[in-house]
Amino acid sequence: MGTILVFLAGILFLAGILFIKPRAKQDLKWKTVVNWVLYVLWYAITGIGISFIYINSSVGHVKATSTAIFLFLGLSLVIAIILARLLGFLGKTRKEINPSIKA
Amino acid sequence: MVRFSDGEGSQQDQKFRMNRRKFLKAGAASALTAGMVGAMKALPAEAAEAAANATGVQNGAKSKLHPTADYGGAGVKFVEHNDQWLGTTKIVGNIKNIHEGDTGFSQANRGKYGPDAQKGYYHYHFVMKHPFNGAIASFALSLAPDFMVSGIPSPQKLRIPDPEQMSQHIKDCAYFLRADEVGIGKMPPYAYYSHKAPSQDDLIKDDLSNSVPVTERLPYVIVVMIDQHLETMLASTGYDGISAAQSMRSYHTTGVISVILANYIRNLGYNARAHHFTNYAAVMAPCIMAAGLGELSRTGDCVAHPRLGFRHKVAAVTTDLPLVPDKPIDFGLLDFCRVCGKCADNCPSGAITHDKDMVEYNGYLRWNSNFQKCTEFRVTNKDGSSCGRCMKVCPWDSKEQSWFHTAGTWIGSKGEASSRLLKQIDDMFGYGDEQIEKYKWWLEWPERYGLPTN
């Protein structure tokens, strides 16, 4: 089970890299670095959080489970939103599909 | 038009393909060779063993059954035996051997802590009032007679290996008999009682005249340690009906192991005496520290192991069998206890001190906990049978094994600042003071928890 989960985690990590790669490269190098650093950070926090929540809930640590849900998944969500904004998944104005359709 | 670069590219491709093919061939050949070597068992056993044991910490002679010490992630340093320190406990004067009749429970039995404590302790009422706890304790009492713990060694010494191999063998015997941890120490002479306490009937009359002097002085001590059961502790308040049973679980098992080990050593022709819950001739805390199994905690008398905390009980065998002692250990517990104090915050009797610094007691430094309050509460507890609340809440004791607790104990073993961080994390996640109902397996008889009426 553990081996399968590690394999799955690795596959998801690589899939994430392939997914953001076309958008990660920016005109300035530091922006590209920020994108990748945020991706690794987001992945690590999400992975740690899921593992932490799973183990604590299976043992029965109620407060640890609920605190971890807020802490790790909250952080994960915040970083995911920032990353999505930097990569252009969020907040870009929509391109007009047909500029001729105007009132 | 043929571009030059196209031809160059195809040559490079071909070169690459050849390289890859060679690589695959080499890989297949290596795998095949390794498989054949494995199948033929061509690797010498010593080489395989060396490879398997290349990593991991060990203290003293290496056990075959537990080749590496499991310190649960804590950073552990080994300390040399000397006259000024026992592990991390500083010796500041002459440590006197104490009389067994002056220990907490004996004082209760003698009436020094008042009539309620005397009633509560008499014939182990505080344990026996719970039928399950009483059942285990009654068995442990069957190990009490002197002929169980000591005896005359076989007149003919059997042939034994050198001390290193013998130490390994003794550790493996204890692991085979289901010990969770085993250590061998140089027996501190001050760990022996000066006198064995007389019978309970003499004690209740506060008559120590029938005390028996302890004259034994053997050079080594073998300490066996058994966990008090994590899930039970997670479900318990720490002072409900199961509390004494947790102690008895470890007392009776370590007792059995120590009696068998002592018997075995005597059969080999060497002196050996078992010390366990129902028949001690020595104080266990210094023996545990000498055997490299822990450090003295804030509670003042509980010795915490890096993996188990003080969620354990021990028994010991003192012997003159030639052995190689382990080294005492330092995993930063003193720094941790100095900043934590969770046991003191949660102690229902207020017995554990909040002091930052240790005080001198009988020639060594320890935290100034009040053993009278502790004993009184344990023997008169009306909410259950005995008490182990400090054990339940201690951040070193209250965890299942997982990667984040391993990381946590590593952090906690790295000085005061990191200890403070671990304590805050422990509080934030609510470890220690929760009761996990799904593990509550035992029965309660609260109507039996009062003091005896006669």
Coordinates of N, CA and C in Angstrom, one line a residue, chain B residues 47 72 86 140 183 194 205 217 226 240 244 254 284 313 322 351 357 360 406:
Chain B
A47 N 29.2 -10.5 5.0 CA 29.1 -9.3 4.1 C 27.6 -8.9 4.1
G72 N 13.1 6.2 18.4 CA 12.0 6.9 17.9 C 12.2 8.3 17.3
L86 N 25.4 10.3 36.5 CA 24.8 9.0 36.1 C 23.9 9.4 34.8
A140 N 1.4 -11.3 39.8 CA 2.7 -10.8 40.1 C 3.2 -11.1 41.5
G183 N 18.6 -3.3 28.3 CA 19.9 -2.6 28.4 C 20.7 -3.3 29.5
S194 N 19.3 -0.1 51.3 CA 20.2 -0.5 52.4 C 19.5 -1.7 53.1
K205 N 2.4 -1.5 61.5 CA 2.6 -1.2 62.9 C 3.8 -0.2 63.0
R217 N 26.3 -6.9 46.3 CA 26.9 -5.9 45.5 C 27.4 -6.6 44.2
I226 N 9.0 -2.9 29.5 CA 7.8 -3.3 28.7 C 6.9 -2.1 28.7
D240 N -8.3 6.5 35.8 CA -9.5 5.8 35.9 C -9.2 4.3 36.3
A244 N -4.1 1.3 37.1 CA -3.1 0.4 37.8 C -2.9 -0.8 36.9
T254 N 7.6 -7.9 33.0 CA 9.0 -7.7 33.2 C 9.4 -8.6 34.4
M284 N 14.9 1.1 40.9 CA 15.0 0.9 39.5 C 15.5 2.1 38.7
K313 N 7.3 0.0 32.4 CA 7.8 -0.4 33.7 C 9.0 -1.3 33.4
P322 N 30.1 -12.1 33.4 CA 30.9 -11.1 32.6 C 30.1 -10.6 31.4
A351 N 1.4 17.2 42.6 CA 2.6 16.7 43.2 C 3.8 17.1 42.4
D357 N 14.4 24.9 37.9 CA 15.6 24.3 38.2 C 15.5 23.1 39.2
E360 N 18.9 19.6 45.0 CA 19.7 18.5 45.5 C 18.8 17.6 46.4
T406 N 8.1 11.1 14.8 CA 9.5 10.9 14.7 C 10.3 12.2 14.6

